[in-house]
mmCIF file of C-alpha atoms in Angstrom:
data_model
loop_
_atom_site.group_PDB
_atom_site.id
_atom_site.type_symbol
_atom_site.label_atom_id
_atom_site.label_comp_id
_atom_site.label_asym_id
_atom_site.label_seq_id
_atom_site.Cartn_x
_atom_site.Cartn_y
_atom_site.Cartn_z
ATOM 1 C CA UNK A 1 233.845 -74.587 -122.805
ATOM 2 C CA UNK A 2 230.195 -75.479 -122.802
ATOM 3 C CA UNK A 3 228.684 -76.182 -126.182
ATOM 4 C CA UNK A 4 225.226 -74.757 -126.236
ATOM 5 C CA UNK A 5 223.829 -76.508 -129.310
ATOM 6 C CA UNK A 6 220.090 -76.803 -129.150
ATOM 7 C CA UNK A 7 220.018 -75.015 -125.824
ATOM 8 C CA UNK A 8 220.985 -71.766 -127.514
ATOM 9 C CA UNK A 9 217.701 -71.844 -129.369
ATOM 10 C CA UNK A 10 215.938 -71.218 -126.075
ATOM 11 C CA UNK A 11 215.020 -67.599 -125.503
ATOM 12 C CA UNK A 12 216.527 -67.249 -122.069
ATOM 13 C CA UNK A 13 219.900 -68.846 -122.608
ATOM 14 C CA UNK A 14 222.971 -66.657 -122.632
ATOM 15 C CA UNK A 15 225.371 -67.310 -125.538
ATOM 16 C CA UNK A 16 228.946 -68.018 -124.491
ATOM 17 C CA UNK A 17 231.791 -67.423 -126.928
ATOM 18 C CA UNK A 18 233.814 -70.511 -127.752
ATOM 19 C CA UNK A 19 237.442 -69.838 -126.916
ATOM 20 C CA UNK A 20 238.874 -73.203 -127.873
ATOM 21 C CA UNK A 21 240.256 -71.815 -131.122
ATOM 22 C CA UNK A 22 243.875 -72.535 -131.963
ATOM 23 C CA UNK A 23 246.204 -69.591 -131.995
ATOM 24 C CA UNK A 24 248.597 -67.923 -129.653
ATOM 25 C CA UNK A 25 247.688 -65.289 -127.132
ATOM 26 C CA UNK A 26 249.715 -62.692 -129.018
ATOM 27 C CA UNK A 27 247.935 -63.520 -132.266
ATOM 28 C CA UNK A 28 244.668 -62.684 -130.585
ATOM 29 C CA UNK A 29 246.085 -59.371 -129.475
ATOM 30 C CA UNK A 30 247.314 -58.364 -132.915
ATOM 31 C CA UNK A 31 243.972 -58.844 -134.591
ATOM 32 C CA UNK A 32 241.508 -57.625 -132.004
ATOM 33 C CA UNK A 33 243.471 -55.842 -129.288
ATOM 34 C CA UNK A 34 244.069 -57.412 -125.895
ATOM 35 C CA UNK A 35 240.986 -59.462 -124.986
ATOM 36 C CA UNK A 36 239.023 -57.413 -122.497
ATOM 37 C CA UNK A 37 235.725 -58.570 -121.085
ATOM 38 C CA UNK A 38 234.285 -55.099 -121.058
ATOM 39 C CA UNK A 39 234.758 -54.856 -124.814
ATOM 40 C CA UNK A 40 232.975 -58.112 -125.467
ATOM 41 C CA UNK A 41 229.283 -57.995 -126.131
ATOM 42 C CA UNK A 42 228.695 -61.534 -124.885
ATOM 43 C CA UNK A 43 229.340 -62.502 -121.272
ATOM 44 C CA UNK A 44 232.320 -64.732 -120.554
ATOM 45 C CA UNK A 45 230.663 -66.576 -117.703
ATOM 46 C CA UNK A 46 227.069 -67.802 -117.381
ATOM 47 C CA UNK A 47 226.674 -66.021 -114.054
ATOM 48 C CA UNK A 48 227.977 -62.643 -115.216
ATOM 49 C CA UNK A 49 224.687 -61.213 -116.445
ATOM 50 C CA UNK A 50 222.603 -62.640 -113.655
ATOM 51 C CA UNK A 51 224.986 -61.259 -111.053
ATOM 52 C CA UNK A 52 225.142 -57.830 -112.652
ATOM 53 C CA UNK A 53 221.356 -57.540 -112.626
ATOM 54 C CA UNK A 54 220.732 -59.396 -109.388
ATOM 55 C CA UNK A 55 219.696 -56.405 -107.278
ATOM 56 C CA UNK A 56 217.482 -55.064 -110.047
ATOM 57 C CA UNK A 57 215.737 -58.402 -110.539
ATOM 58 C CA UNK A 58 215.214 -58.826 -106.813
ATOM 59 C CA UNK A 59 213.658 -55.380 -106.583
ATOM 60 C CA UNK A 60 211.438 -56.000 -109.593
ATOM 61 C CA UNK A 61 210.135 -59.295 -108.191
ATOM 62 C CA UNK A 62 209.523 -57.824 -104.758
ATOM 63 C CA UNK A 63 207.738 -54.761 -106.071
ATOM 64 C CA UNK A 64 205.595 -56.828 -108.417
ATOM 65 C CA UNK A 65 204.551 -59.095 -105.539
ATOM 66 C CA UNK A 66 203.861 -56.093 -103.313
ATOM 67 C CA UNK A 67 201.750 -54.500 -106.032
ATOM 68 C CA UNK A 68 199.670 -57.635 -106.409
ATOM 69 C CA UNK A 69 199.122 -57.966 -102.668
ATOM 70 C CA UNK A 70 198.718 -54.416 -101.435
ATOM 71 C CA UNK A 71 197.966 -52.348 -104.497
ATOM 72 C CA UNK A 72 199.947 -49.818 -106.501
ATOM 73 C CA UNK A 73 200.582 -47.360 -103.661
ATOM 74 C CA UNK A 74 202.907 -49.688 -101.738
ATOM 75 C CA UNK A 75 205.695 -50.090 -104.342
ATOM 76 C CA UNK A 76 205.245 -46.474 -105.397
ATOM 77 C CA UNK A 77 205.927 -45.196 -101.895
ATOM 78 C CA UNK A 78 208.926 -47.472 -101.440
ATOM 79 C CA UNK A 79 210.399 -46.566 -104.801
ATOM 80 C CA UNK A 80 209.942 -42.883 -104.035
ATOM 81 C CA UNK A 81 211.946 -43.311 -100.829
ATOM 82 C CA UNK A 82 214.663 -45.251 -102.627
ATOM 83 C CA UNK A 83 214.929 -42.630 -105.341
ATOM 84 C CA UNK A 84 215.151 -39.811 -102.811
ATOM 85 C CA UNK A 85 217.912 -41.557 -100.952
ATOM 86 C CA UNK A 86 219.895 -42.442 -104.102
ATOM 87 C CA UNK A 87 220.268 -38.742 -104.871
ATOM 88 C CA UNK A 88 222.326 -38.051 -101.766
ATOM 89 C CA UNK A 89 225.626 -39.288 -103.215
ATOM 90 C CA UNK A 90 229.182 -38.033 -103.419
ATOM 91 C CA UNK A 91 230.830 -37.141 -106.718
ATOM 92 C CA UNK A 92 231.150 -40.172 -109.023
ATOM 93 C CA UNK A 93 234.847 -40.887 -108.478
ATOM 94 C CA UNK A 94 234.556 -40.864 -104.678
ATOM 95 C CA UNK A 95 233.128 -43.798 -102.773
ATOM 96 C CA UNK A 96 229.786 -43.048 -101.082
ATOM 97 C CA UNK A 97 228.676 -45.065 -98.085
ATOM 98 C CA UNK A 98 225.040 -45.484 -99.242
ATOM 99 C CA UNK A 99 223.998 -45.914 -95.623
ATOM 100 C CA UNK A 100 220.377 -44.814 -96.068
ATOM 101 C CA UNK A 101 220.015 -46.973 -99.170
ATOM 102 C CA UNK A 102 221.372 -49.994 -97.302
ATOM 103 C CA UNK A 103 219.035 -49.409 -94.386
ATOM 104 C CA UNK A 104 215.995 -49.142 -96.651
ATOM 105 C CA UNK A 105 216.936 -52.294 -98.531
ATOM 106 C CA UNK A 106 217.725 -54.189 -95.341
ATOM 107 C CA UNK A 107 221.349 -54.716 -96.349
ATOM 108 C CA UNK A 108 222.612 -53.219 -93.092
ATOM 109 C CA UNK A 109 221.774 -56.508 -91.374
ATOM 110 C CA UNK A 110 223.215 -58.767 -94.060
ATOM 111 C CA UNK A 111 226.697 -59.606 -95.196
ATOM 112 C CA UNK A 112 227.339 -60.921 -98.678
ATOM 113 C CA UNK A 113 230.132 -61.440 -101.165
ATOM 114 C CA UNK A 114 229.915 -57.793 -102.218
ATOM 115 C CA UNK A 115 231.146 -56.817 -98.753
ATOM 116 C CA UNK A 116 234.019 -59.263 -98.683
ATOM 117 C CA UNK A 117 235.284 -59.508 -102.254
ATOM 118 C CA UNK A 118 236.338 -56.496 -104.329
ATOM 119 C CA UNK A 119 235.301 -53.958 -101.724
ATOM 120 C CA UNK A 120 235.076 -50.682 -103.729
ATOM 121 C CA UNK A 121 236.363 -48.642 -100.791
ATOM 122 C CA UNK A 122 239.570 -50.728 -100.830
ATOM 123 C CA UNK A 123 240.031 -50.614 -104.583
ATOM 124 C CA UNK A 124 243.616 -50.155 -105.794
ATOM 125 C CA UNK A 125 242.668 -48.042 -108.793
ATOM 126 C CA UNK A 126 240.390 -45.063 -108.975
ATOM 127 C CA UNK A 127 238.395 -43.726 -111.864
ATOM 128 C CA UNK A 128 239.651 -40.695 -113.732
ATOM 129 C CA UNK A 129 237.821 -37.769 -112.051
ATOM 130 C CA UNK A 130 237.399 -35.562 -115.114
ATOM 131 C CA UNK A 131 236.057 -38.325 -117.356
ATOM 132 C CA UNK A 132 233.647 -39.577 -114.728
ATOM 133 C CA UNK A 133 232.267 -36.096 -114.059
ATOM 134 C CA UNK A 134 231.848 -35.483 -117.770
ATOM 135 C CA UNK A 135 230.038 -38.806 -118.169
ATOM 136 C CA UNK A 136 227.759 -38.010 -115.242
ATOM 137 C CA UNK A 137 226.921 -34.571 -116.643
ATOM 138 C CA UNK A 138 226.343 -36.025 -120.089
ATOM 139 C CA UNK A 139 229.109 -34.053 -121.751
ATOM 140 C CA UNK A 140 231.169 -37.061 -122.848
ATOM 141 C CA UNK B 1 246.953 -44.063 -106.901
ATOM 142 C CA UNK B 2 246.634 -45.405 -110.431
ATOM 143 C CA UNK B 3 243.755 -43.874 -112.354
ATOM 144 C CA UNK B 4 241.771 -46.022 -114.743
ATOM 145 C CA UNK B 5 239.518 -44.608 -117.411
ATOM 146 C CA UNK B 6 236.263 -45.987 -116.048
ATOM 147 C CA UNK B 7 232.881 -44.406 -116.442
ATOM 148 C CA UNK B 8 231.061 -45.909 -113.467
ATOM 149 C CA UNK B 9 232.107 -46.701 -109.920
ATOM 150 C CA UNK B 10 233.196 -50.328 -109.373
ATOM 151 C CA UNK B 11 230.805 -52.565 -107.475
ATOM 152 C CA UNK B 12 231.771 -55.228 -104.955
ATOM 153 C CA UNK B 13 231.327 -58.964 -105.238
ATOM 154 C CA UNK B 14 232.601 -61.416 -107.819
ATOM 155 C CA UNK B 15 234.564 -60.058 -110.749
ATOM 156 C CA UNK B 16 234.376 -61.959 -114.047
ATOM 157 C CA UNK B 17 237.217 -60.034 -115.724
ATOM 158 C CA UNK B 18 239.597 -62.937 -115.898
ATOM 159 C CA UNK B 19 237.180 -65.558 -117.217
ATOM 160 C CA UNK B 20 238.026 -64.951 -120.864
ATOM 161 C CA UNK B 21 241.756 -65.085 -120.178
ATOM 162 C CA UNK B 22 241.345 -68.250 -118.112
ATOM 163 C CA UNK B 23 239.434 -70.069 -120.823
ATOM 164 C CA UNK B 24 242.080 -69.095 -123.394
ATOM 165 C CA UNK B 25 244.837 -70.382 -121.087
ATOM 166 C CA UNK B 26 242.949 -73.613 -120.512
ATOM 167 C CA UNK B 27 242.539 -74.139 -124.265
ATOM 168 C CA UNK B 28 246.228 -73.516 -124.875
ATOM 169 C CA UNK B 29 247.346 -75.816 -122.076
ATOM 170 C CA UNK B 30 244.879 -78.436 -123.264
ATOM 171 C CA UNK B 31 246.573 -78.432 -126.648
ATOM 172 C CA UNK B 32 249.934 -79.103 -125.037
ATOM 173 C CA UNK B 33 248.435 -81.846 -122.886
ATOM 174 C CA UNK B 34 248.719 -80.097 -119.520
ATOM 175 C CA UNK B 35 245.992 -79.234 -117.052
ATOM 176 C CA UNK B 36 245.303 -76.235 -114.877
ATOM 177 C CA UNK B 37 245.904 -76.855 -111.144
ATOM 178 C CA UNK B 38 242.876 -78.428 -109.464
ATOM 179 C CA UNK B 39 241.056 -76.777 -106.583
ATOM 180 C CA UNK B 40 241.390 -78.525 -103.258
ATOM 181 C CA UNK B 41 238.309 -80.667 -102.658
ATOM 182 C CA UNK B 42 237.376 -82.297 -99.404
ATOM 183 C CA UNK B 43 236.385 -85.643 -101.096
ATOM 184 C CA UNK B 44 234.633 -86.605 -97.973
ATOM 185 C CA UNK B 45 232.332 -88.671 -95.914
ATOM 186 C CA UNK B 46 229.977 -86.578 -93.791
ATOM 187 C CA UNK B 47 226.903 -87.853 -92.014
ATOM 188 C CA UNK B 48 224.271 -86.765 -89.540
ATOM 189 C CA UNK B 49 221.624 -88.525 -87.486
ATOM 190 C CA UNK B 50 218.747 -87.303 -85.315
ATOM 191 C CA UNK B 51 218.479 -89.086 -81.965
ATOM 192 C CA UNK B 52 216.149 -88.731 -79.022
ATOM 193 C CA UNK B 53 217.335 -85.407 -77.624
ATOM 194 C CA UNK B 54 219.310 -83.912 -80.464
ATOM 195 C CA UNK B 55 221.569 -84.373 -83.451
ATOM 196 C CA UNK B 56 224.913 -86.129 -84.000
ATOM 197 C CA UNK B 57 227.113 -84.919 -86.870
ATOM 198 C CA UNK B 58 230.194 -86.805 -88.032
ATOM 199 C CA UNK B 59 232.933 -86.232 -90.592
ATOM 200 C CA UNK B 60 236.271 -87.659 -91.693
ATOM 201 C CA UNK B 61 239.358 -85.429 -91.831
ATOM 202 C CA UNK B 62 241.059 -85.858 -95.207
ATOM 203 C CA UNK B 63 241.325 -83.077 -97.810
ATOM 204 C CA UNK B 64 242.498 -84.049 -101.297
ATOM 205 C CA UNK B 65 243.966 -82.032 -104.155
ATOM 206 C CA UNK B 66 243.616 -84.160 -107.249
ATOM 207 C CA UNK B 67 245.290 -87.464 -106.371
ATOM 208 C CA UNK B 68 247.309 -86.140 -103.428
ATOM 209 C CA UNK B 69 246.204 -85.752 -99.814
ATOM 210 C CA UNK B 70 246.453 -82.052 -99.091
ATOM 211 C CA UNK B 71 245.507 -82.079 -95.422
ATOM 212 C CA UNK B 72 245.609 -85.150 -93.184
ATOM 213 C CA UNK B 73 243.633 -83.586 -90.381
ATOM 214 C CA UNK B 74 241.296 -80.849 -91.543
ATOM 215 C CA UNK B 75 238.202 -79.837 -89.665
ATOM 216 C CA UNK B 76 235.038 -80.312 -91.672
ATOM 217 C CA UNK B 77 232.464 -79.557 -88.994
ATOM 218 C CA UNK B 78 231.942 -75.798 -89.106
ATOM 219 C CA UNK B 79 230.369 -73.506 -86.551
ATOM 220 C CA UNK B 80 227.212 -71.774 -87.660
ATOM 221 C CA UNK B 81 225.851 -70.752 -84.280
ATOM 222 C CA UNK B 82 226.083 -72.047 -80.717
ATOM 223 C CA UNK B 83 223.268 -74.514 -81.342
ATOM 224 C CA UNK B 84 223.808 -75.171 -85.073
ATOM 225 C CA UNK B 85 226.779 -76.878 -86.758
ATOM 226 C CA UNK B 86 227.370 -77.713 -90.399
ATOM 227 C CA UNK B 87 229.538 -80.360 -92.083
ATOM 228 C CA UNK B 88 230.866 -79.457 -95.521
ATOM 229 C CA UNK B 89 231.827 -81.552 -98.556
ATOM 230 C CA UNK B 90 232.964 -80.369 -101.980
ATOM 231 C CA UNK B 91 235.463 -77.605 -102.698
ATOM 232 C CA UNK B 92 237.159 -76.819 -99.373
ATOM 233 C CA UNK B 93 237.300 -73.024 -99.837
ATOM 234 C CA UNK B 94 233.665 -72.875 -100.888
ATOM 235 C CA UNK B 95 232.396 -74.760 -97.845
ATOM 236 C CA UNK B 96 234.605 -72.717 -95.523
ATOM 237 C CA UNK B 97 233.555 -69.323 -96.885
ATOM 238 C CA UNK B 98 229.893 -70.253 -97.276
ATOM 239 C CA UNK B 99 229.559 -71.456 -93.711
ATOM 240 C CA UNK B 100 231.383 -68.407 -92.355
ATOM 241 C CA UNK B 101 229.151 -66.071 -94.361
ATOM 242 C CA UNK B 102 225.988 -67.787 -93.198
ATOM 243 C CA UNK B 103 227.261 -67.836 -89.601
ATOM 244 C CA UNK B 104 227.755 -64.053 -89.766
ATOM 245 C CA UNK B 105 224.362 -63.494 -91.338
ATOM 246 C CA UNK B 106 222.692 -65.688 -88.747
ATOM 247 C CA UNK B 107 224.395 -63.820 -85.913
ATOM 248 C CA UNK B 108 223.195 -60.477 -87.309
ATOM 249 C CA UNK B 109 219.709 -61.923 -87.711
ATOM 250 C CA UNK B 110 219.701 -63.272 -84.144
ATOM 251 C CA UNK B 111 220.807 -59.896 -82.780
ATOM 252 C CA UNK B 112 218.065 -58.224 -84.762
ATOM 253 C CA UNK B 113 215.273 -60.595 -83.678
ATOM 254 C CA UNK B 114 216.596 -61.137 -80.152
ATOM 255 C CA UNK B 115 215.999 -64.900 -80.314
ATOM 256 C CA UNK B 116 218.108 -68.037 -80.618
ATOM 257 C CA UNK B 117 218.501 -68.754 -84.349
ATOM 258 C CA UNK B 118 216.601 -71.656 -85.856
ATOM 259 C CA UNK B 119 218.024 -74.371 -88.081
ATOM 260 C CA UNK B 120 215.401 -73.698 -90.747
ATOM 261 C CA UNK B 121 216.646 -70.085 -91.017
ATOM 262 C CA UNK B 122 220.183 -71.259 -91.692
ATOM 263 C CA UNK B 123 218.794 -73.730 -94.232
ATOM 264 C CA UNK B 124 216.865 -71.013 -96.102
ATOM 265 C CA UNK B 125 219.844 -68.670 -96.165
ATOM 266 C CA UNK B 126 222.132 -71.397 -97.488
ATOM 267 C CA UNK B 127 219.758 -72.629 -100.180
ATOM 268 C CA UNK B 128 218.973 -69.125 -101.424
ATOM 269 C CA UNK B 129 222.655 -68.291 -101.679
ATOM 270 C CA UNK B 130 223.628 -71.543 -103.400
ATOM 271 C CA UNK B 131 220.764 -71.265 -105.887
ATOM 272 C CA UNK B 132 221.769 -67.718 -106.727
ATOM 273 C CA UNK B 133 225.172 -69.010 -107.882
ATOM 274 C CA UNK B 134 223.650 -71.902 -109.842
ATOM 275 C CA UNK B 135 225.926 -74.590 -108.456
ATOM 276 C CA UNK B 136 229.195 -72.803 -109.262
ATOM 277 C CA UNK B 137 229.849 -72.677 -105.524
ATOM 278 C CA UNK B 138 230.664 -76.339 -104.914
ATOM 279 C CA UNK B 139 229.449 -76.778 -101.355
ATOM 280 C CA UNK B 140 227.441 -79.843 -100.302
ATOM 281 C CA UNK B 141 226.451 -79.453 -96.664
ATOM 282 C CA UNK B 142 224.901 -81.386 -93.818
ATOM 283 C CA UNK B 143 223.305 -78.886 -91.455
ATOM 284 C CA UNK B 144 222.157 -79.941 -88.016
ATOM 285 C CA UNK B 145 221.117 -78.273 -84.811
ATOM 286 C CA UNK B 146 218.688 -77.975 -81.956
ATOM 287 C CA UNK B 147 216.409 -74.958 -81.520
ATOM 288 C CA UNK B 148 213.147 -74.152 -79.711
ATOM 289 C CA UNK B 149 211.205 -76.400 -82.070
ATOM 290 C CA UNK B 150 213.441 -79.429 -81.501
ATOM 291 C CA UNK B 151 216.308 -81.180 -83.298
ATOM 292 C CA UNK B 152 216.549 -80.781 -87.074
ATOM 293 C CA UNK B 153 218.832 -82.167 -89.776
ATOM 294 C CA UNK B 154 219.087 -80.932 -93.366
ATOM 295 C CA UNK B 155 221.199 -81.865 -96.361
ATOM 296 C CA UNK B 156 221.959 -79.084 -98.842
ATOM 297 C CA UNK B 157 223.222 -79.735 -102.376
ATOM 298 C CA UNK B 158 225.447 -77.357 -104.387
ATOM 299 C CA UNK B 159 222.651 -76.285 -106.707
ATOM 300 C CA UNK B 160 220.420 -75.228 -103.868
ATOM 301 C CA UNK B 161 218.034 -78.117 -103.179
ATOM 302 C CA UNK B 162 217.575 -79.258 -99.598
ATOM 303 C CA UNK B 163 216.187 -82.316 -97.831
ATOM 304 C CA UNK B 164 214.933 -82.585 -94.289
ATOM 305 C CA UNK B 165 215.547 -86.136 -93.091
ATOM 306 C CA UNK B 166 216.290 -88.104 -89.911
ATOM 307 C CA UNK B 167 219.623 -89.359 -91.297
ATOM 308 C CA UNK B 168 221.723 -87.952 -94.148
ATOM 309 C CA UNK B 169 225.125 -88.535 -95.713
ATOM 310 C CA UNK B 170 227.061 -86.464 -98.274
ATOM 311 C CA UNK B 171 230.373 -86.567 -100.072
ATOM 312 C CA UNK B 172 232.249 -89.180 -102.082
ATOM 313 C CA UNK B 173 231.863 -91.749 -99.295
ATOM 314 C CA UNK B 174 228.165 -91.066 -98.855
ATOM 315 C CA UNK B 175 227.049 -94.390 -100.325
ATOM 316 C CA UNK B 176 229.189 -96.399 -97.917
ATOM 317 C CA UNK B 177 227.936 -94.373 -94.960
ATOM 318 C CA UNK B 178 224.325 -94.529 -96.122
ATOM 319 C CA UNK B 179 224.556 -98.323 -96.360
ATOM 320 C CA UNK B 180 225.464 -98.448 -92.664
ATOM 321 C CA UNK B 181 222.645 -96.049 -91.772
ATOM 322 C CA UNK B 182 220.057 -97.986 -93.747
ATOM 323 C CA UNK B 183 221.053 -101.140 -91.935
ATOM 324 C CA UNK B 184 221.283 -99.915 -88.362
ATOM 325 C CA UNK B 185 219.196 -96.761 -87.968
ATOM 326 C CA UNK B 186 216.316 -96.809 -85.460
ATOM 327 C CA UNK B 187 214.180 -93.791 -84.544
ATOM 328 C CA UNK B 188 214.632 -92.324 -81.002
ATOM 329 C CA UNK B 189 218.074 -93.722 -80.258
ATOM 330 C CA UNK B 190 220.094 -92.950 -77.148
ATOM 331 C CA UNK B 191 223.116 -90.664 -77.401
ATOM 332 C CA UNK B 192 225.771 -93.407 -77.124
ATOM 333 C CA UNK B 193 223.989 -95.545 -79.706
ATOM 334 C CA UNK B 194 223.771 -92.604 -82.102
ATOM 335 C CA UNK B 195 227.464 -91.751 -81.645
ATOM 336 C CA UNK B 196 228.460 -95.340 -82.330
ATOM 337 C CA UNK B 197 226.242 -95.453 -85.421
ATOM 338 C CA UNK B 198 227.754 -92.278 -86.877
ATOM 339 C CA UNK B 199 231.241 -93.545 -86.060
ATOM 340 C CA UNK B 200 230.525 -96.767 -87.922
ATOM 341 C CA UNK B 201 229.104 -94.920 -90.919
ATOM 342 C CA UNK B 202 232.105 -92.601 -91.225
ATOM 343 C CA UNK B 203 234.467 -95.543 -90.746
ATOM 344 C CA UNK B 204 232.719 -97.323 -93.638
ATOM 345 C CA UNK B 205 233.374 -94.247 -95.786
ATOM 346 C CA UNK B 206 237.019 -94.052 -94.673
ATOM 347 C CA UNK B 207 237.785 -97.692 -95.412
ATOM 348 C CA UNK B 208 235.935 -97.942 -98.713
ATOM 349 C CA UNK B 209 236.472 -94.546 -100.336
ATOM 350 C CA UNK B 210 239.829 -93.157 -101.438
ATOM 351 C CA UNK B 211 238.737 -89.574 -100.951
ATOM 352 C CA UNK B 212 238.052 -90.024 -97.222
ATOM 353 C CA UNK B 213 240.497 -90.961 -94.538
ATOM 354 C CA UNK B 214 242.353 -90.223 -91.303
ATOM 355 C CA UNK B 215 240.302 -89.516 -88.200
ATOM 356 C CA UNK B 216 236.616 -89.330 -87.344
ATOM 357 C CA UNK B 217 235.259 -86.121 -85.812
ATOM 358 C CA UNK B 218 231.946 -86.146 -83.993
ATOM 359 C CA UNK B 219 229.721 -83.279 -82.858
ATOM 360 C CA UNK B 220 226.783 -83.966 -80.539
ATOM 361 C CA UNK B 221 224.242 -81.150 -80.263
ATOM 362 C CA UNK B 222 221.417 -81.364 -77.754
ATOM 363 C CA UNK B 223 219.259 -78.844 -75.944
ATOM 364 C CA UNK B 224 221.540 -78.313 -72.972
ATOM 365 C CA UNK B 225 224.954 -79.243 -74.193
ATOM 366 C CA UNK B 226 227.291 -79.325 -77.141
ATOM 367 C CA UNK B 227 230.099 -81.874 -77.494
ATOM 368 C CA UNK B 228 232.690 -81.306 -80.174
ATOM 369 C CA UNK B 229 234.908 -84.393 -80.060
ATOM 370 C CA UNK B 230 237.886 -84.091 -82.352
ATOM 371 C CA UNK B 231 239.124 -86.753 -82.934
ATOM 372 C CA UNK B 232 236.527 -89.223 -81.761
ATOM 373 C CA UNK B 233 238.352 -92.123 -83.319
ATOM 374 C CA UNK B 234 241.634 -92.425 -85.155
ATOM 375 C CA UNK B 235 240.765 -94.912 -87.884
ATOM 376 C CA UNK B 236 243.947 -94.681 -89.967
ATOM 377 C CA UNK B 237 247.040 -94.824 -87.859
ATOM 378 C CA UNK B 238 250.487 -94.292 -89.364
ATOM 379 C CA UNK B 239 252.714 -97.317 -88.904
ATOM 380 C CA UNK B 240 255.153 -97.451 -85.958
ATOM 381 C CA UNK B 241 258.831 -97.840 -86.780
ATOM 382 C CA UNK B 242 260.202 -100.953 -85.095
ATOM 383 C CA UNK B 243 263.911 -100.282 -85.354
ATOM 384 C CA UNK B 244 266.436 -97.520 -85.816
ATOM 385 C CA UNK B 245 267.886 -97.327 -89.282
ATOM 386 C CA UNK B 246 270.750 -94.999 -88.459
ATOM 387 C CA UNK B 247 274.259 -96.434 -89.027
ATOM 388 C CA UNK B 248 276.905 -95.754 -86.405
ATOM 389 C CA UNK B 249 280.292 -94.259 -87.166
ATOM 390 C CA UNK B 250 282.739 -96.948 -88.145
ATOM 391 C CA UNK B 251 280.218 -99.102 -90.024
ATOM 392 C CA UNK B 252 281.886 -98.123 -93.257
ATOM 393 C CA UNK B 253 285.709 -98.481 -93.214
ATOM 394 C CA UNK B 254 287.656 -95.303 -94.087
ATOM 395 C CA UNK B 255 290.326 -96.024 -96.735
ATOM 396 C CA UNK B 256 291.859 -92.579 -97.368
ATOM 397 C CA UNK B 257 291.408 -89.108 -95.907
ATOM 398 C CA UNK B 258 292.207 -85.843 -97.712
ATOM 399 C CA UNK B 259 291.705 -82.467 -95.981
ATOM 400 C CA UNK B 260 291.771 -79.318 -98.183
ATOM 401 C CA UNK B 261 291.959 -75.950 -96.411
ATOM 402 C CA UNK B 262 289.906 -73.100 -97.814
ATOM 403 C CA UNK B 263 291.919 -69.878 -97.632
ATOM 404 C CA UNK B 264 289.422 -67.186 -96.603
ATOM 405 C CA UNK B 265 290.678 -63.631 -96.270
ATOM 406 C CA UNK B 266 288.637 -61.114 -94.295
ATOM 407 C CA UNK B 267 288.320 -58.125 -96.661
ATOM 408 C CA UNK B 268 285.775 -55.893 -94.951
ATOM 409 C CA UNK B 269 283.916 -55.974 -91.662
ATOM 410 C CA UNK B 270 280.800 -53.916 -90.880
ATOM 411 C CA UNK B 271 278.695 -53.993 -87.762
ATOM 412 C CA UNK B 272 275.015 -53.099 -87.992
ATOM 413 C CA UNK B 273 273.078 -52.720 -84.749
ATOM 414 C CA UNK B 274 269.619 -54.298 -84.613
ATOM 415 C CA UNK B 275 266.767 -52.320 -83.178
ATOM 416 C CA UNK B 276 265.605 -54.701 -80.457
ATOM 417 C CA UNK B 277 263.456 -52.170 -78.618
#
């Protein structure tokens, strides 16, 4: 594993947990439950955070640039359209096509890893409908 | 369908769920002195040169997996578009998938603009994608092609930096190939001269680098034509066997012979018809 050392003192660096501790796999499980990435508060891979927030960061950069060039109205109008289109979704446990959102973002003319790997429409497991509805309505 | 207690819909793309488990496994195996299996690398010599009317790309054809040759004749010159080709060095899967993804994106872009795609577009797409993944996608590429603005040649490194040069080499044999280029390159060469130069450069990589070997593939791209010559030259030939090593019957004298019959009794016989429709 990478040893961060002085690099971890930098503000932007992401801390990585050091897994080179001795001990069996089962020992880990007895003390802390089966290691699950979603339970960990630190990312297990340097790219995890940047990939999770990639679309958000892209949007932020683009809107900031647009604001500086054309004024506040330009990003405001675009964000209004995006927000309107994000509301037309299916229930949370069903897969929505997001066609209007893709068209607005320009993703209908691009193909990326999110279309090839782990396609959500081909997922082998589905979320529990009741829990997801309760989470969406804020009842959970 | 299995239901998982998740709160949000899953998103596509890379999944980092197994990273923690993998690092634990690696630590445990490291303690016992074993290693995880290595990814197949191309350990390569790839080169490109710009000549008078276009671009010549060349590559060797060996793919290695650690210390073993995994593929004696793999194709390292990938199609990006009808006028743009790309040689790939580094992790074989990464170069393959990256070039296919960029080829698809470029095709969509060309359909949308209605024009022949340009080499600089492919270069931008590749460098933006490789920089996004911070070098974890191990693909070092030599991109060459001819478009409306003329012939262009780029080298693209795994972390996302690119160079636009008249002659480039990449891969483990790049130093050997670059030595040949530095000695013999002239601007505005003829096509045959350029092909011979690239052949010599790749041959230097094949003979002096363990990670490169087998044949030399050449791709000549010019405004009106495209030549994909595979193989252009077979540098490493397997030896020919000079004699037969099979022994005839009677070479060894038979001293005794003992035949034992196996008593097999047919207990049950069933016939099952095959559906050959």
